[in-house]
């Protein structure tokens, strides 16, 4: 028996003229700079492909003599010097956009927590859109020079490798990542020591090693529990994303949140702002509270003022079942020792996350995040509305549209997703500084001037590249299945660039309705096999290993692809990853998206396709209601919601078929036959309308303006003079809560009446404040359109204090002006207010007035 002691990675010696290739390999800047990727590919093109475009693995395997030979190649050395010069200029730039725009905040760090980061195919530690968004968020923060640091997990087994069996069944294969072969290095503290952190779980202490991944200017710190100090079960604790086991899930989220904060402290990083990307990391707020209490001498309530005012929570899930929640006994098991360190008893601790589900109360990670973050947002305008409706019970005294959950619509990192061929074309027609102004719509207007022939040529080249890619993938899959040589040879003729190609690639969850196109099989077959205008569809995506209905959809599509009439017109590509996604969103003709509205929070694959000039054919869900303008794609349905899923599926399928038969396919084949202009106008409109508005550059600037900068200002104000403001606000908040039950409002104003547009009505209110004062509250006259028991199109007018306060009673007056015809309803409300509060309804306390006696009107 051989006993192995260790495994060492041996790199060839990099000759002096190209010695910094290793520096470049360990910074994922190369992942969105094609010239850097080409530099590595030239070392050994075959190895580059075999390594899945992994420069670290490539540098381990490339032959020493090849490196020596390249040092004598003037062309390669010139290429190397140009790439390194661009890299150094980027990394050492002092005059970044952020430094110019917010110079006073250059040292205020934003900690961005996410359960997954989709950076590149060499790091398979992402499962879908949430991870890709996190990766794009970090890349854009780097480009803008935003002082951001990422925190998450470096899962040793990552997300699974997907294999599709001969029968179409999904197989999930977990392969351990060799960290010596990826661009990750152990994180080290100021003393040069490898960083280890720990968290306490029931009956044991669990340790995590911290890895450092550099993403341009942004450092990412990812934890890994596969270390010798841990018991075997704990070594596998963070091995995979999104385990279905509740015990393992809560342990993972404790490590992510609490361990993540400890990681930053071990590294000497003290963020000003914490951004929770989804609720998985919500326990981080508890650790921040504990540290403020222990290290700064604050009470729980004082610490909560600091944590809330400096935290942002982004929710991504419009489906209630997608929000993590744990039974109270499980919380007792994992936190019974912890709440005492916060100065809380069990009931008050559980109240931080309590949510009353129909089946009983549980500890909701989303509620915990909302209770610890003053700033909350959804990821599209529609998702913001859905989230306000979903969580309205947390703000029972507010009209739904005033619930303080905003939205910032997701975007995509254009340098990562635009096809290099398209970028070359854009450089010839767009302003010279276009890559610095990607979020400026005016920059993109020049796309309208690109000649038809040049744009059509780029689209055809990208499509040919996709066809070559999918033929290779299908051939490899057939060889693994043991298919006959004749069958494998057929793969070389599979699909053709001359036929209109539709792409559908995303996570295979049932609400995304991957099989909607096949609802009427015969009609679908007629569309695909039309003698003059055939269509081919490429599908890709993974179902969660525990999602049997999702896996059934994959199997159904695979089996359909083998049926007569569908064969050769449908492909399911296995193992969807970032590399495949790039080929698809750059190479198909139309991007199909069929979620069951309103279950798509945002969706960014359509944004990537649209920015590459691929029109979207999509249900009006997620980002598409904001993106669709009638000229850049097609809308399936009219954005309505149906009483049941069957009716919705039937209506959307009919709309999809009609659009394909009457609009999409005819327009495309006119272009194919030489009449390019109408189709290419849609291609141009897709690029010009989508690229700037749905870029991460616009998205990050929105986050800065709406949330990050206000939170940075809060951090500065609250921490000054030994947290004097935090202490004062906590005392004030306690006084308000103690007296709030005695506050009441009497309103004097008309109950009914007729007005004309422009007329004004005076409303008065008497507010009994008891021991509170006018400086503790705001009183508003609120009016809008009636909507059952609700109010919509809400407008609020600040009422003015009249005279002095007598015996705890204050008088207010306000004026309502009728600005539009139709029904108006109004009311008067009072709520606690301090100008230092981060949001208007920070305390969630609102009292609405009742009508006073008629004699007083």
PDB file of C-alpha atoms in Angstrom, residues 480-733:
ATOM      1  CA  UNK A 480     -19.543   8.677 -24.432  1.00  0.00           C
ATOM      2  CA  UNK A 481     -22.864   6.920 -25.041  1.00  0.00           C
ATOM      3  CA  UNK A 482     -21.152   4.415 -27.336  1.00  0.00           C
ATOM      4  CA  UNK A 483     -23.068   5.528 -30.436  1.00  0.00           C
ATOM      5  CA  UNK A 484     -22.269   4.030 -33.816  1.00  0.00           C
ATOM      6  CA  UNK A 485     -19.738   5.701 -36.130  1.00  0.00           C
ATOM      7  CA  UNK A 486     -22.576   6.594 -38.513  1.00  0.00           C
ATOM      8  CA  UNK A 487     -24.499   8.311 -35.730  1.00  0.00           C
ATOM      9  CA  UNK A 488     -21.394  10.205 -34.623  1.00  0.00           C
ATOM     10  CA  UNK A 489     -20.746  11.251 -38.211  1.00  0.00           C
ATOM     11  CA  UNK A 490     -24.252  12.733 -38.320  1.00  0.00           C
ATOM     12  CA  UNK A 491     -23.230  15.123 -35.535  1.00  0.00           C
ATOM     13  CA  UNK A 492     -20.795  16.749 -37.959  1.00  0.00           C
ATOM     14  CA  UNK A 493     -23.778  17.809 -40.078  1.00  0.00           C
ATOM     15  CA  UNK A 494     -26.012  18.747 -37.162  1.00  0.00           C
ATOM     16  CA  UNK A 495     -27.670  22.128 -37.408  1.00  0.00           C
ATOM     17  CA  UNK A 496     -26.693  24.605 -40.094  1.00  0.00           C
ATOM     18  CA  UNK A 497     -26.014  28.342 -40.076  1.00  0.00           C
ATOM     19  CA  UNK A 498     -28.555  28.817 -42.869  1.00  0.00           C
ATOM     20  CA  UNK A 499     -31.519  27.926 -40.608  1.00  0.00           C
ATOM     21  CA  UNK A 500     -33.023  30.292 -38.064  1.00  0.00           C
ATOM     22  CA  UNK A 501     -31.759  29.241 -34.641  1.00  0.00           C
ATOM     23  CA  UNK A 502     -33.494  29.889 -31.325  1.00  0.00           C
ATOM     24  CA  UNK A 503     -31.675  29.664 -28.010  1.00  0.00           C
ATOM     25  CA  UNK A 504     -33.161  28.635 -24.661  1.00  0.00           C
ATOM     26  CA  UNK A 505     -30.623  28.268 -21.858  1.00  0.00           C
ATOM     27  CA  UNK A 506     -31.219  28.728 -18.145  1.00  0.00           C
ATOM     28  CA  UNK A 507     -31.771  26.871 -14.917  1.00  0.00           C
ATOM     29  CA  UNK A 508     -34.374  24.143 -15.442  1.00  0.00           C
ATOM     30  CA  UNK A 509     -36.946  25.084 -12.842  1.00  0.00           C
ATOM     31  CA  UNK A 510     -40.556  24.304 -13.675  1.00  0.00           C
ATOM     32  CA  UNK A 511     -41.740  27.925 -13.599  1.00  0.00           C
ATOM     33  CA  UNK A 512     -39.375  28.718 -16.485  1.00  0.00           C
ATOM     34  CA  UNK A 513     -41.514  26.420 -18.682  1.00  0.00           C
ATOM     35  CA  UNK A 514     -38.776  25.058 -20.931  1.00  0.00           C
ATOM     36  CA  UNK A 515     -41.286  22.870 -22.769  1.00  0.00           C
ATOM     37  CA  UNK A 516     -43.929  25.546 -23.443  1.00  0.00           C
ATOM     38  CA  UNK A 517     -43.056  25.488 -27.147  1.00  0.00           C
ATOM     39  CA  UNK A 518     -44.082  21.807 -27.284  1.00  0.00           C
ATOM     40  CA  UNK A 519     -47.505  22.306 -25.704  1.00  0.00           C
ATOM     41  CA  UNK A 520     -49.050  21.658 -29.145  1.00  0.00           C
ATOM     42  CA  UNK A 521     -46.604  19.113 -30.531  1.00  0.00           C
ATOM     43  CA  UNK A 522     -48.005  19.036 -34.044  1.00  0.00           C
ATOM     44  CA  UNK A 523     -47.982  22.810 -34.389  1.00  0.00           C
ATOM     45  CA  UNK A 524     -44.460  22.930 -32.977  1.00  0.00           C
ATOM     46  CA  UNK A 525     -43.387  20.289 -35.479  1.00  0.00           C
ATOM     47  CA  UNK A 526     -44.886  22.241 -38.378  1.00  0.00           C
ATOM     48  CA  UNK A 527     -42.970  25.341 -37.301  1.00  0.00           C
ATOM     49  CA  UNK A 528     -39.664  23.498 -37.005  1.00  0.00           C
ATOM     50  CA  UNK A 529     -39.958  21.534 -40.255  1.00  0.00           C
ATOM     51  CA  UNK A 530     -41.487  24.142 -42.557  1.00  0.00           C
ATOM     52  CA  UNK A 531     -40.121  23.324 -46.039  1.00  0.00           C
ATOM     53  CA  UNK A 532     -39.095  26.917 -46.832  1.00  0.00           C
ATOM     54  CA  UNK A 533     -38.581  28.401 -43.389  1.00  0.00           C
ATOM     55  CA  UNK A 534     -37.308  25.704 -40.990  1.00  0.00           C
ATOM     56  CA  UNK A 535     -36.296  26.433 -37.405  1.00  0.00           C
ATOM     57  CA  UNK A 536     -33.800  24.836 -35.035  1.00  0.00           C
ATOM     58  CA  UNK A 537     -33.739  25.252 -31.247  1.00  0.00           C
ATOM     59  CA  UNK A 538     -30.816  24.665 -28.913  1.00  0.00           C
ATOM     60  CA  UNK A 539     -31.600  24.023 -25.231  1.00  0.00           C
ATOM     61  CA  UNK A 540     -29.202  23.990 -22.296  1.00  0.00           C
ATOM     62  CA  UNK A 541     -29.437  24.179 -18.530  1.00  0.00           C
ATOM     63  CA  UNK A 542     -29.155  22.262 -15.285  1.00  0.00           C
ATOM     64  CA  UNK A 543     -31.880  21.180 -12.899  1.00  0.00           C
ATOM     65  CA  UNK A 544     -31.022  21.085  -9.207  1.00  0.00           C
ATOM     66  CA  UNK A 545     -30.157  17.467  -8.310  1.00  0.00           C
ATOM     67  CA  UNK A 546     -33.139  17.371  -5.918  1.00  0.00           C
ATOM     68  CA  UNK A 547     -35.560  18.897  -8.455  1.00  0.00           C
ATOM     69  CA  UNK A 548     -37.198  15.868 -10.058  1.00  0.00           C
ATOM     70  CA  UNK A 549     -39.773  17.900 -12.056  1.00  0.00           C
ATOM     71  CA  UNK A 550     -36.938  20.012 -13.482  1.00  0.00           C
ATOM     72  CA  UNK A 551     -35.003  16.904 -14.453  1.00  0.00           C
ATOM     73  CA  UNK A 552     -38.149  15.516 -16.090  1.00  0.00           C
ATOM     74  CA  UNK A 553     -38.276  18.566 -18.370  1.00  0.00           C
ATOM     75  CA  UNK A 554     -34.715  17.899 -19.525  1.00  0.00           C
ATOM     76  CA  UNK A 555     -35.568  14.276 -20.221  1.00  0.00           C
ATOM     77  CA  UNK A 556     -38.678  15.280 -22.164  1.00  0.00           C
ATOM     78  CA  UNK A 557     -36.726  17.643 -24.424  1.00  0.00           C
ATOM     79  CA  UNK A 558     -33.971  15.097 -25.011  1.00  0.00           C
ATOM     80  CA  UNK A 559     -36.512  12.428 -25.939  1.00  0.00           C
ATOM     81  CA  UNK A 560     -38.361  14.812 -28.238  1.00  0.00           C
ATOM     82  CA  UNK A 561     -35.075  15.482 -30.022  1.00  0.00           C
ATOM     83  CA  UNK A 562     -35.028  11.770 -30.955  1.00  0.00           C
ATOM     84  CA  UNK A 563     -38.578  11.731 -32.346  1.00  0.00           C
ATOM     85  CA  UNK A 564     -39.323  11.800 -36.032  1.00  0.00           C
ATOM     86  CA  UNK A 565     -40.093  15.344 -37.108  1.00  0.00           C
ATOM     87  CA  UNK A 566     -38.016  16.838 -34.317  1.00  0.00           C
ATOM     88  CA  UNK A 567     -34.704  15.078 -34.990  1.00  0.00           C
ATOM     89  CA  UNK A 568     -32.117  17.534 -36.248  1.00  0.00           C
ATOM     90  CA  UNK A 569     -34.238  20.511 -35.205  1.00  0.00           C
ATOM     91  CA  UNK A 570     -33.779  20.247 -31.417  1.00  0.00           C
ATOM     92  CA  UNK A 571     -30.593  19.833 -29.404  1.00  0.00           C
ATOM     93  CA  UNK A 572     -30.106  19.662 -25.662  1.00  0.00           C
ATOM     94  CA  UNK A 573     -26.489  20.544 -24.832  1.00  0.00           C
ATOM     95  CA  UNK A 574     -25.235  19.041 -21.596  1.00  0.00           C
ATOM     96  CA  UNK A 575     -23.260  20.783 -18.844  1.00  0.00           C
ATOM     97  CA  UNK A 576     -24.324  24.406 -19.300  1.00  0.00           C
ATOM     98  CA  UNK A 577     -21.571  26.715 -18.069  1.00  0.00           C
ATOM     99  CA  UNK A 578     -20.193  30.203 -18.719  1.00  0.00           C
ATOM    100  CA  UNK A 579     -18.279  29.058 -21.791  1.00  0.00           C
ATOM    101  CA  UNK A 580     -21.392  27.558 -23.354  1.00  0.00           C
ATOM    102  CA  UNK A 581     -23.425  30.597 -22.347  1.00  0.00           C
ATOM    103  CA  UNK A 582     -21.028  32.877 -24.244  1.00  0.00           C
ATOM    104  CA  UNK A 583     -21.431  30.830 -27.420  1.00  0.00           C
ATOM    105  CA  UNK A 584     -25.210  30.821 -27.109  1.00  0.00           C
ATOM    106  CA  UNK A 585     -25.872  34.465 -26.241  1.00  0.00           C
ATOM    107  CA  UNK A 586     -23.518  35.514 -29.049  1.00  0.00           C
ATOM    108  CA  UNK A 587     -24.475  32.990 -31.722  1.00  0.00           C
ATOM    109  CA  UNK A 588     -28.209  32.248 -31.902  1.00  0.00           C
ATOM    110  CA  UNK A 589     -30.675  34.365 -33.895  1.00  0.00           C
ATOM    111  CA  UNK A 590     -33.454  34.697 -31.301  1.00  0.00           C
ATOM    112  CA  UNK A 591     -33.424  34.364 -27.512  1.00  0.00           C
ATOM    113  CA  UNK A 592     -36.476  32.586 -26.077  1.00  0.00           C
ATOM    114  CA  UNK A 593     -37.676  33.124 -22.506  1.00  0.00           C
ATOM    115  CA  UNK A 594     -40.953  31.686 -21.247  1.00  0.00           C
ATOM    116  CA  UNK A 595     -41.237  32.058 -17.445  1.00  0.00           C
ATOM    117  CA  UNK A 596     -44.623  31.968 -15.772  1.00  0.00           C
ATOM    118  CA  UNK A 597     -45.137  35.631 -14.888  1.00  0.00           C
ATOM    119  CA  UNK A 598     -44.363  37.058 -12.335  1.00  0.00           C
ATOM    120  CA  UNK A 599     -41.900  34.393 -11.150  1.00  0.00           C
ATOM    121  CA  UNK A 600     -38.797  35.659 -12.978  1.00  0.00           C
ATOM    122  CA  UNK A 601     -37.098  38.152 -10.670  1.00  0.00           C
ATOM    123  CA  UNK A 602     -34.938  39.616 -13.424  1.00  0.00           C
ATOM    124  CA  UNK A 603     -33.121  37.222 -15.729  1.00  0.00           C
ATOM    125  CA  UNK A 604     -29.904  38.404 -17.340  1.00  0.00           C
ATOM    126  CA  UNK A 605     -29.309  35.890 -20.141  1.00  0.00           C
ATOM    127  CA  UNK A 606     -31.698  37.846 -22.362  1.00  0.00           C
ATOM    128  CA  UNK A 607     -29.761  41.019 -21.601  1.00  0.00           C
ATOM    129  CA  UNK A 608     -26.523  39.343 -22.738  1.00  0.00           C
ATOM    130  CA  UNK A 609     -28.172  38.136 -25.924  1.00  0.00           C
ATOM    131  CA  UNK A 610     -29.843  41.481 -26.587  1.00  0.00           C
ATOM    132  CA  UNK A 611     -26.590  43.407 -26.167  1.00  0.00           C
ATOM    133  CA  UNK A 612     -25.054  41.099 -28.804  1.00  0.00           C
ATOM    134  CA  UNK A 613     -27.839  41.970 -31.233  1.00  0.00           C
ATOM    135  CA  UNK A 614     -30.021  38.918 -30.631  1.00  0.00           C
ATOM    136  CA  UNK A 615     -33.683  39.934 -30.354  1.00  0.00           C
ATOM    137  CA  UNK A 616     -35.580  38.595 -27.358  1.00  0.00           C
ATOM    138  CA  UNK A 617     -38.792  36.619 -27.725  1.00  0.00           C
ATOM    139  CA  UNK A 618     -39.981  36.686 -24.145  1.00  0.00           C
ATOM    140  CA  UNK A 619     -42.846  36.754 -21.712  1.00  0.00           C
ATOM    141  CA  UNK A 620     -43.194  40.203 -20.134  1.00  0.00           C
ATOM    142  CA  UNK A 621     -41.548  39.165 -16.902  1.00  0.00           C
ATOM    143  CA  UNK A 622     -38.401  40.130 -15.009  1.00  0.00           C
ATOM    144  CA  UNK A 623     -36.408  42.812 -16.842  1.00  0.00           C
ATOM    145  CA  UNK A 624     -38.228  42.494 -20.190  1.00  0.00           C
ATOM    146  CA  UNK A 625     -41.179  44.823 -19.333  1.00  0.00           C
ATOM    147  CA  UNK A 626     -38.544  47.542 -18.908  1.00  0.00           C
ATOM    148  CA  UNK A 627     -36.471  46.475 -21.912  1.00  0.00           C
ATOM    149  CA  UNK A 628     -39.104  45.773 -24.553  1.00  0.00           C
ATOM    150  CA  UNK A 629     -39.891  48.782 -26.750  1.00  0.00           C
ATOM    151  CA  UNK A 630     -41.748  47.188 -29.641  1.00  0.00           C
ATOM    152  CA  UNK A 631     -38.750  47.337 -31.993  1.00  0.00           C
ATOM    153  CA  UNK A 632     -36.053  45.274 -30.239  1.00  0.00           C
ATOM    154  CA  UNK A 633     -37.794  41.919 -29.956  1.00  0.00           C
ATOM    155  CA  UNK A 634     -41.215  40.449 -29.249  1.00  0.00           C
ATOM    156  CA  UNK A 635     -43.460  40.168 -26.204  1.00  0.00           C
ATOM    157  CA  UNK A 636     -45.238  36.873 -25.558  1.00  0.00           C
ATOM    158  CA  UNK A 637     -48.676  37.761 -24.175  1.00  0.00           C
ATOM    159  CA  UNK A 638     -49.654  41.157 -22.854  1.00  0.00           C
ATOM    160  CA  UNK A 639     -48.226  41.041 -19.349  1.00  0.00           C
ATOM    161  CA  UNK A 640     -51.390  39.866 -17.687  1.00  0.00           C
ATOM    162  CA  UNK A 641     -51.664  37.344 -14.869  1.00  0.00           C
ATOM    163  CA  UNK A 642     -54.149  34.488 -15.048  1.00  0.00           C
ATOM    164  CA  UNK A 643     -56.415  32.779 -12.509  1.00  0.00           C
ATOM    165  CA  UNK A 644     -54.641  29.441 -12.960  1.00  0.00           C
ATOM    166  CA  UNK A 645     -51.490  28.024 -14.511  1.00  0.00           C
ATOM    167  CA  UNK A 646     -53.338  26.029 -17.167  1.00  0.00           C
ATOM    168  CA  UNK A 647     -54.982  29.160 -18.594  1.00  0.00           C
ATOM    169  CA  UNK A 648     -51.689  31.046 -18.498  1.00  0.00           C
ATOM    170  CA  UNK A 649     -49.773  28.268 -20.245  1.00  0.00           C
ATOM    171  CA  UNK A 650     -52.427  27.946 -22.944  1.00  0.00           C
ATOM    172  CA  UNK A 651     -52.549  31.687 -23.639  1.00  0.00           C
ATOM    173  CA  UNK A 652     -48.767  32.090 -23.686  1.00  0.00           C
ATOM    174  CA  UNK A 653     -48.247  29.077 -25.958  1.00  0.00           C
ATOM    175  CA  UNK A 654     -50.778  30.432 -28.466  1.00  0.00           C
ATOM    176  CA  UNK A 655     -49.095  33.826 -28.395  1.00  0.00           C
ATOM    177  CA  UNK A 656     -45.689  32.197 -28.923  1.00  0.00           C
ATOM    178  CA  UNK A 657     -46.848  30.185 -31.926  1.00  0.00           C
ATOM    179  CA  UNK A 658     -48.553  33.176 -33.527  1.00  0.00           C
ATOM    180  CA  UNK A 659     -45.523  35.406 -33.091  1.00  0.00           C
ATOM    181  CA  UNK A 660     -43.193  32.798 -34.577  1.00  0.00           C
ATOM    182  CA  UNK A 661     -45.424  32.034 -37.558  1.00  0.00           C
ATOM    183  CA  UNK A 662     -46.476  35.593 -38.424  1.00  0.00           C
ATOM    184  CA  UNK A 663     -43.624  37.823 -37.281  1.00  0.00           C
ATOM    185  CA  UNK A 664     -40.342  36.299 -36.171  1.00  0.00           C
ATOM    186  CA  UNK A 665     -39.714  33.623 -38.790  1.00  0.00           C
ATOM    187  CA  UNK A 666     -40.918  35.615 -41.838  1.00  0.00           C
ATOM    188  CA  UNK A 667     -38.790  38.595 -40.850  1.00  0.00           C
ATOM    189  CA  UNK A 668     -35.703  36.450 -40.413  1.00  0.00           C
ATOM    190  CA  UNK A 669     -36.060  34.674 -43.744  1.00  0.00           C
ATOM    191  CA  UNK A 670     -36.507  37.955 -45.550  1.00  0.00           C
ATOM    192  CA  UNK A 671     -33.062  38.816 -44.177  1.00  0.00           C
ATOM    193  CA  UNK A 672     -31.629  35.458 -45.213  1.00  0.00           C
ATOM    194  CA  UNK A 673     -32.849  35.972 -48.768  1.00  0.00           C
ATOM    195  CA  UNK A 674     -30.943  39.209 -49.054  1.00  0.00           C
ATOM    196  CA  UNK A 675     -33.414  41.688 -47.609  1.00  0.00           C
ATOM    197  CA  UNK A 676     -31.322  42.246 -44.495  1.00  0.00           C
ATOM    198  CA  UNK A 677     -32.447  45.681 -43.525  1.00  0.00           C
ATOM    199  CA  UNK A 678     -35.640  45.032 -41.541  1.00  0.00           C
ATOM    200  CA  UNK A 679     -34.080  42.212 -39.494  1.00  0.00           C
ATOM    201  CA  UNK A 680     -30.874  44.135 -38.945  1.00  0.00           C
ATOM    202  CA  UNK A 681     -32.822  47.169 -37.799  1.00  0.00           C
ATOM    203  CA  UNK A 682     -34.162  44.962 -35.029  1.00  0.00           C
ATOM    204  CA  UNK A 683     -30.612  43.735 -34.317  1.00  0.00           C
ATOM    205  CA  UNK A 684     -29.414  47.343 -34.081  1.00  0.00           C
ATOM    206  CA  UNK A 685     -32.349  48.365 -31.921  1.00  0.00           C
ATOM    207  CA  UNK A 686     -31.642  45.434 -29.610  1.00  0.00           C
ATOM    208  CA  UNK A 687     -28.039  46.558 -29.129  1.00  0.00           C
ATOM    209  CA  UNK A 688     -28.754  50.271 -28.732  1.00  0.00           C
ATOM    210  CA  UNK A 689     -31.707  49.863 -26.358  1.00  0.00           C
ATOM    211  CA  UNK A 690     -30.318  47.065 -24.180  1.00  0.00           C
ATOM    212  CA  UNK A 691     -26.524  47.458 -23.946  1.00  0.00           C
ATOM    213  CA  UNK A 692     -26.411  50.784 -22.043  1.00  0.00           C
ATOM    214  CA  UNK A 693     -29.555  50.424 -19.920  1.00  0.00           C
ATOM    215  CA  UNK A 694     -28.917  46.861 -18.833  1.00  0.00           C
ATOM    216  CA  UNK A 695     -25.193  47.022 -18.192  1.00  0.00           C
ATOM    217  CA  UNK A 696     -23.631  46.501 -14.792  1.00  0.00           C
ATOM    218  CA  UNK A 697     -22.086  49.933 -15.259  1.00  0.00           C
ATOM    219  CA  UNK A 698     -25.535  51.508 -15.009  1.00  0.00           C
ATOM    220  CA  UNK A 699     -26.463  49.026 -12.279  1.00  0.00           C
ATOM    221  CA  UNK A 700     -23.431  49.768 -10.070  1.00  0.00           C
ATOM    222  CA  UNK A 701     -23.912  53.502 -10.450  1.00  0.00           C
ATOM    223  CA  UNK A 702     -27.518  53.027  -9.313  1.00  0.00           C
ATOM    224  CA  UNK A 703     -26.344  51.043  -6.290  1.00  0.00           C
ATOM    225  CA  UNK A 704     -23.889  53.777  -5.396  1.00  0.00           C
ATOM    226  CA  UNK A 705     -26.384  56.600  -5.770  1.00  0.00           C
ATOM    227  CA  UNK A 706     -29.323  54.916  -4.061  1.00  0.00           C
ATOM    228  CA  UNK A 707     -27.685  52.779  -1.388  1.00  0.00           C
ATOM    229  CA  UNK A 708     -23.898  52.552  -1.089  1.00  0.00           C
ATOM    230  CA  UNK A 709     -23.118  56.258  -0.725  1.00  0.00           C
ATOM    231  CA  UNK A 710     -25.988  56.954   1.734  1.00  0.00           C
ATOM    232  CA  UNK A 711     -24.862  53.932   3.772  1.00  0.00           C
ATOM    233  CA  UNK A 712     -21.256  55.177   3.728  1.00  0.00           C
ATOM    234  CA  UNK A 713     -22.451  58.545   5.005  1.00  0.00           C
ATOM    235  CA  UNK A 714     -24.410  56.763   7.726  1.00  0.00           C
ATOM    236  CA  UNK A 715     -21.328  54.784   8.732  1.00  0.00           C
ATOM    237  CA  UNK A 716     -19.331  57.949   9.161  1.00  0.00           C
ATOM    238  CA  UNK A 717     -22.024  59.825  11.080  1.00  0.00           C
ATOM    239  CA  UNK A 718     -22.957  56.976  13.402  1.00  0.00           C
ATOM    240  CA  UNK A 719     -19.398  56.098  14.419  1.00  0.00           C
ATOM    241  CA  UNK A 720     -18.221  59.617  15.211  1.00  0.00           C
ATOM    242  CA  UNK A 721     -17.576  60.599  18.837  1.00  0.00           C
ATOM    243  CA  UNK A 722     -17.677  57.042  20.126  1.00  0.00           C
ATOM    244  CA  UNK A 723     -20.939  56.245  18.341  1.00  0.00           C
ATOM    245  CA  UNK A 724     -22.725  59.194  19.931  1.00  0.00           C
ATOM    246  CA  UNK A 725     -25.413  59.368  17.241  1.00  0.00           C
ATOM    247  CA  UNK A 726     -26.060  55.619  17.394  1.00  0.00           C
ATOM    248  CA  UNK A 727     -26.505  55.837  21.150  1.00  0.00           C
ATOM    249  CA  UNK A 728     -28.807  58.852  20.819  1.00  0.00           C
ATOM    250  CA  UNK A 729     -30.950  57.213  18.118  1.00  0.00           C
ATOM    251  CA  UNK A 730     -31.326  54.033  20.168  1.00  0.00           C
ATOM    252  CA  UNK A 731     -32.487  56.044  23.177  1.00  0.00           C
ATOM    253  CA  UNK A 732     -34.900  58.015  21.001  1.00  0.00           C
ATOM    254  CA  UNK A 733     -36.235  54.852  19.334  1.00  0.00           C
TER     255      UNK A 733
END
